[in-house]
XYZ file of C-alpha atoms in Angstrom:
254
model
C -11.710 -46.135 -23.602
C -8.618 -48.718 -22.731
C -6.063 -46.065 -23.777
C -7.425 -43.646 -21.245
C -7.552 -46.245 -18.306
C -4.228 -47.455 -19.408
C -2.332 -44.127 -19.217
C -0.104 -43.989 -16.451
C -0.955 -41.289 -13.749
C 1.689 -38.532 -13.035
C 2.201 -37.843 -9.580
C 3.843 -34.301 -8.388
C 6.245 -34.699 -5.616
C 5.492 -32.980 -2.605
C 8.607 -30.690 -1.966
C 9.406 -31.310 2.120
C 8.129 -28.599 4.325
C 11.520 -26.775 4.590
C 11.756 -26.114 1.048
C 8.719 -24.124 1.146
C 9.764 -20.683 1.224
C 6.722 -17.833 1.191
C 7.894 -14.524 -0.204
C 10.083 -12.420 1.957
C 7.771 -9.462 1.224
C 4.674 -11.473 2.943
C 6.321 -12.631 5.579
C 7.700 -8.916 6.421
C 4.156 -7.906 6.123
C 2.831 -10.518 8.581
C 5.386 -9.243 11.231
C 4.212 -6.020 10.717
C 1.024 -6.866 11.487
C 1.973 -9.004 14.594
C 3.690 -6.282 16.252
C 0.746 -3.891 15.663
C -1.776 -6.707 17.026
C -0.621 -6.221 20.607
C -1.933 -3.511 22.817
C 1.667 -2.875 24.004
C 2.562 -2.438 20.055
C -0.282 -0.383 19.450
C 0.177 1.869 22.440
C 3.999 2.359 21.767
C 3.426 3.031 17.854
C 0.596 5.621 18.888
C 2.509 7.266 21.595
C 5.586 7.775 19.298
C 3.726 8.949 16.193
C 1.713 11.463 18.180
C 3.540 12.784 21.315
C 6.210 14.958 19.666
C 3.179 17.045 17.854
C 1.839 17.031 20.978
C 4.964 18.525 22.912
C 5.544 21.064 20.132
C 1.808 22.217 20.558
C 2.156 22.787 24.181
C 5.333 24.675 24.029
C 3.695 27.025 21.300
C 0.477 27.068 23.671
C 2.701 28.134 26.491
C 4.363 30.836 24.636
C 7.806 29.254 23.937
C 9.769 30.133 20.589
C 10.714 26.466 19.433
C 14.121 25.974 18.200
C 15.104 25.800 14.487
C 13.593 22.691 12.488
C 16.827 20.727 12.521
C 17.273 21.266 16.189
C 13.792 20.455 17.141
C 13.594 17.276 14.838
C 16.855 15.685 16.739
C 15.248 16.693 20.169
C 11.964 14.747 19.315
C 13.536 12.454 17.015
C 15.895 10.950 19.561
C 13.008 11.031 22.458
C 10.890 9.015 19.820
C 14.237 6.848 19.309
C 13.831 5.596 23.028
C 10.182 4.249 22.078
C 11.008 3.019 18.790
C 13.583 0.728 20.691
C 10.889 -0.709 22.739
C 9.072 -1.277 19.505
C 11.779 -3.586 18.157
C 12.517 -5.444 21.246
C 8.444 -6.285 21.614
C 8.576 -7.441 17.926
C 11.338 -10.121 18.777
C 11.418 -10.628 22.111
C 7.389 -10.680 22.871
C 7.301 -14.006 20.878
C 9.599 -15.626 22.979
C 8.221 -14.289 26.066
C 4.626 -15.405 25.399
C 5.412 -18.707 23.663
C 4.013 -17.508 19.899
C 7.251 -18.260 18.615
C 6.754 -22.096 18.162
C 4.038 -20.938 15.678
C 6.162 -19.029 13.629
C 8.917 -21.440 13.581
C 6.540 -23.978 12.307
C 5.352 -21.922 9.575
C 8.531 -20.770 8.521
C 11.413 -23.613 9.712
C 14.283 -21.527 8.468
C 15.092 -19.393 11.254
C 17.379 -16.846 9.532
C 14.896 -16.334 6.863
C 12.355 -15.389 9.835
C 14.802 -13.301 11.105
C 15.339 -11.296 7.861
C 11.731 -10.687 7.758
C 11.691 -9.534 11.474
C 14.377 -7.148 11.116
C 12.819 -5.983 7.829
C 9.578 -5.570 9.417
C 11.366 -3.224 12.267
C 13.027 -0.965 9.632
C 9.753 -0.133 7.961
C 7.524 0.383 11.024
C 10.326 2.265 12.404
C 10.804 4.442 9.237
C 7.023 4.859 9.130
C 6.668 5.874 12.678
C 9.669 8.557 12.500
C 8.070 9.992 9.157
C 4.618 10.307 10.916
C 6.577 12.071 13.563
C 8.311 14.428 10.908
C 4.655 15.440 9.352
C 3.040 16.035 12.317
C 5.775 18.042 14.421
C 6.399 20.222 11.231
C 2.342 20.579 10.824
C 2.022 22.085 13.728
C 5.263 24.119 13.642
C 4.277 25.655 10.640
C 0.788 26.789 11.877
C 2.174 28.313 15.307
C 5.689 28.950 14.898
C 5.594 32.145 13.109
C 7.727 33.521 10.589
C 10.667 33.594 12.743
C 10.969 29.807 12.735
C 14.263 28.392 11.027
C 13.616 26.012 8.622
C 17.120 25.450 7.412
C 18.829 21.964 6.762
C 15.155 20.926 6.536
C 15.571 17.965 3.968
C 18.661 16.356 5.531
C 17.223 16.532 8.903
C 14.027 14.691 7.703
C 16.216 12.107 6.071
C 18.442 11.518 8.971
C 15.173 11.115 11.203
C 13.534 8.420 9.065
C 16.668 6.531 8.585
C 17.832 6.832 12.269
C 14.351 6.100 13.468
C 14.463 2.895 10.942
C 18.168 1.758 12.175
C 17.407 2.101 16.281
C 14.067 -0.144 15.691
C 15.974 -2.904 14.186
C 19.072 -2.223 17.055
C 15.681 -3.026 19.370
C 14.874 -5.781 17.511
C 18.306 -7.382 17.788
C 18.497 -6.895 21.178
C 15.281 -8.642 21.806
C 16.094 -11.453 19.847
C 19.418 -12.110 21.770
C 17.811 -11.835 25.073
C 14.573 -13.688 24.452
C 12.696 -11.898 26.975
C 10.927 -8.978 26.936
C 10.912 -7.532 30.232
C 14.748 -8.501 30.846
C 15.684 -6.816 27.474
C 13.726 -3.724 28.078
C 15.260 -3.286 31.511
C 18.656 -3.884 30.723
C 18.448 -1.738 27.493
C 17.104 1.253 29.192
C 19.556 0.836 32.084
C 22.382 0.890 29.323
C 21.305 3.695 27.547
C 19.940 6.156 30.302
C 22.218 4.956 33.241
C 25.242 3.719 31.664
C 25.618 6.057 28.651
C 24.799 8.948 31.116
C 27.777 8.103 33.416
C 30.117 7.372 30.602
C 29.211 10.661 28.850
C 30.175 12.497 32.054
C 33.158 10.711 32.936
C 34.312 10.112 29.619
C 32.559 12.715 26.911
C 34.470 11.902 23.956
C 34.396 8.301 24.627
C 30.262 8.368 24.880
C 30.284 10.187 21.512
C 31.546 7.257 19.974
C 29.620 4.680 21.728
C 26.085 6.140 22.598
C 23.336 5.419 19.860
C 21.075 8.127 21.271
C 23.456 10.711 21.278
C 24.769 9.775 17.568
C 21.216 9.975 16.637
C 20.748 13.577 17.833
C 23.999 14.566 16.055
C 22.888 13.034 12.870
C 19.676 14.710 12.498
C 21.037 18.240 13.779
C 23.478 17.911 10.956
C 26.633 18.548 13.064
C 28.087 15.551 11.715
C 27.578 12.444 9.357
C 30.401 10.087 9.491
C 30.798 9.334 13.029
C 27.075 9.323 13.950
C 26.460 6.741 10.907
C 29.303 5.001 12.086
C 28.163 4.344 15.637
C 24.603 3.402 14.592
C 25.743 1.023 12.231
C 28.043 -0.544 14.952
C 25.038 -1.110 17.144
C 22.871 -2.110 14.147
C 25.500 -5.020 13.090
C 26.706 -6.055 16.472
C 23.045 -6.397 17.572
C 21.373 -8.032 14.327
C 23.932 -10.485 14.178
C 23.982 -11.740 17.671
C 20.055 -11.826 17.474
C 20.400 -14.375 14.666
C 23.398 -16.271 16.020
C 21.686 -16.815 19.360
C 17.951 -17.583 17.994
C 19.592 -19.857 15.492
C 20.944 -21.781 18.319
C 18.133 -21.589 21.076
C 15.779 -24.252 22.210
C 11.854 -23.598 21.469
C 9.912 -25.363 24.061
């Protein structure tokens, strides 16, 4: 009895909060849930996934013959890319706009780790939405397009659509993290892509080919080229994600 009472107690030192690192996979899953927990996130995701199939169905109902699989997917994938950018912007800038970023940084003090999870979540969500677009669009086309519909370059177009969808969503997440305000990030992004790139493509088409991410997305999916569109998307991806991490690490949370 005395031996038991005299036994020295062992205590396990509690690790500092900054050393507690939840698995990156768990953080990524949590970020996906956060993106799909708001009405704007649900509406954008649903619109991006469903509208392309509706457009093909309407085209067939009006008696129009859709282009081949690769061209059709390039058109619809690029249009969906505009919505995927908004999904990415809201996944990062939305937290700063609504003030919920304080809770996120208390749970995960390492900002670089949290941003990595946000980018991974944006990539998975964008790729999944693009995959749904591919499936629903081709399901409608297979039923109503008839035997003359061209399925050439199908595999390349599908892989390019999913990859470009994931990349453009991460670009949106990087822009949102850099700006830190959802309305400002969305307005600025669409002004640059819709107005600025249109002016550039009209004045200097060769420059536009080397800068415009949506034009690069179209060319990549259609299969006209690979190296240049991939380089353009990779440039946007690197610049926006690095800027997002750098600004987020220094921005005051209040």
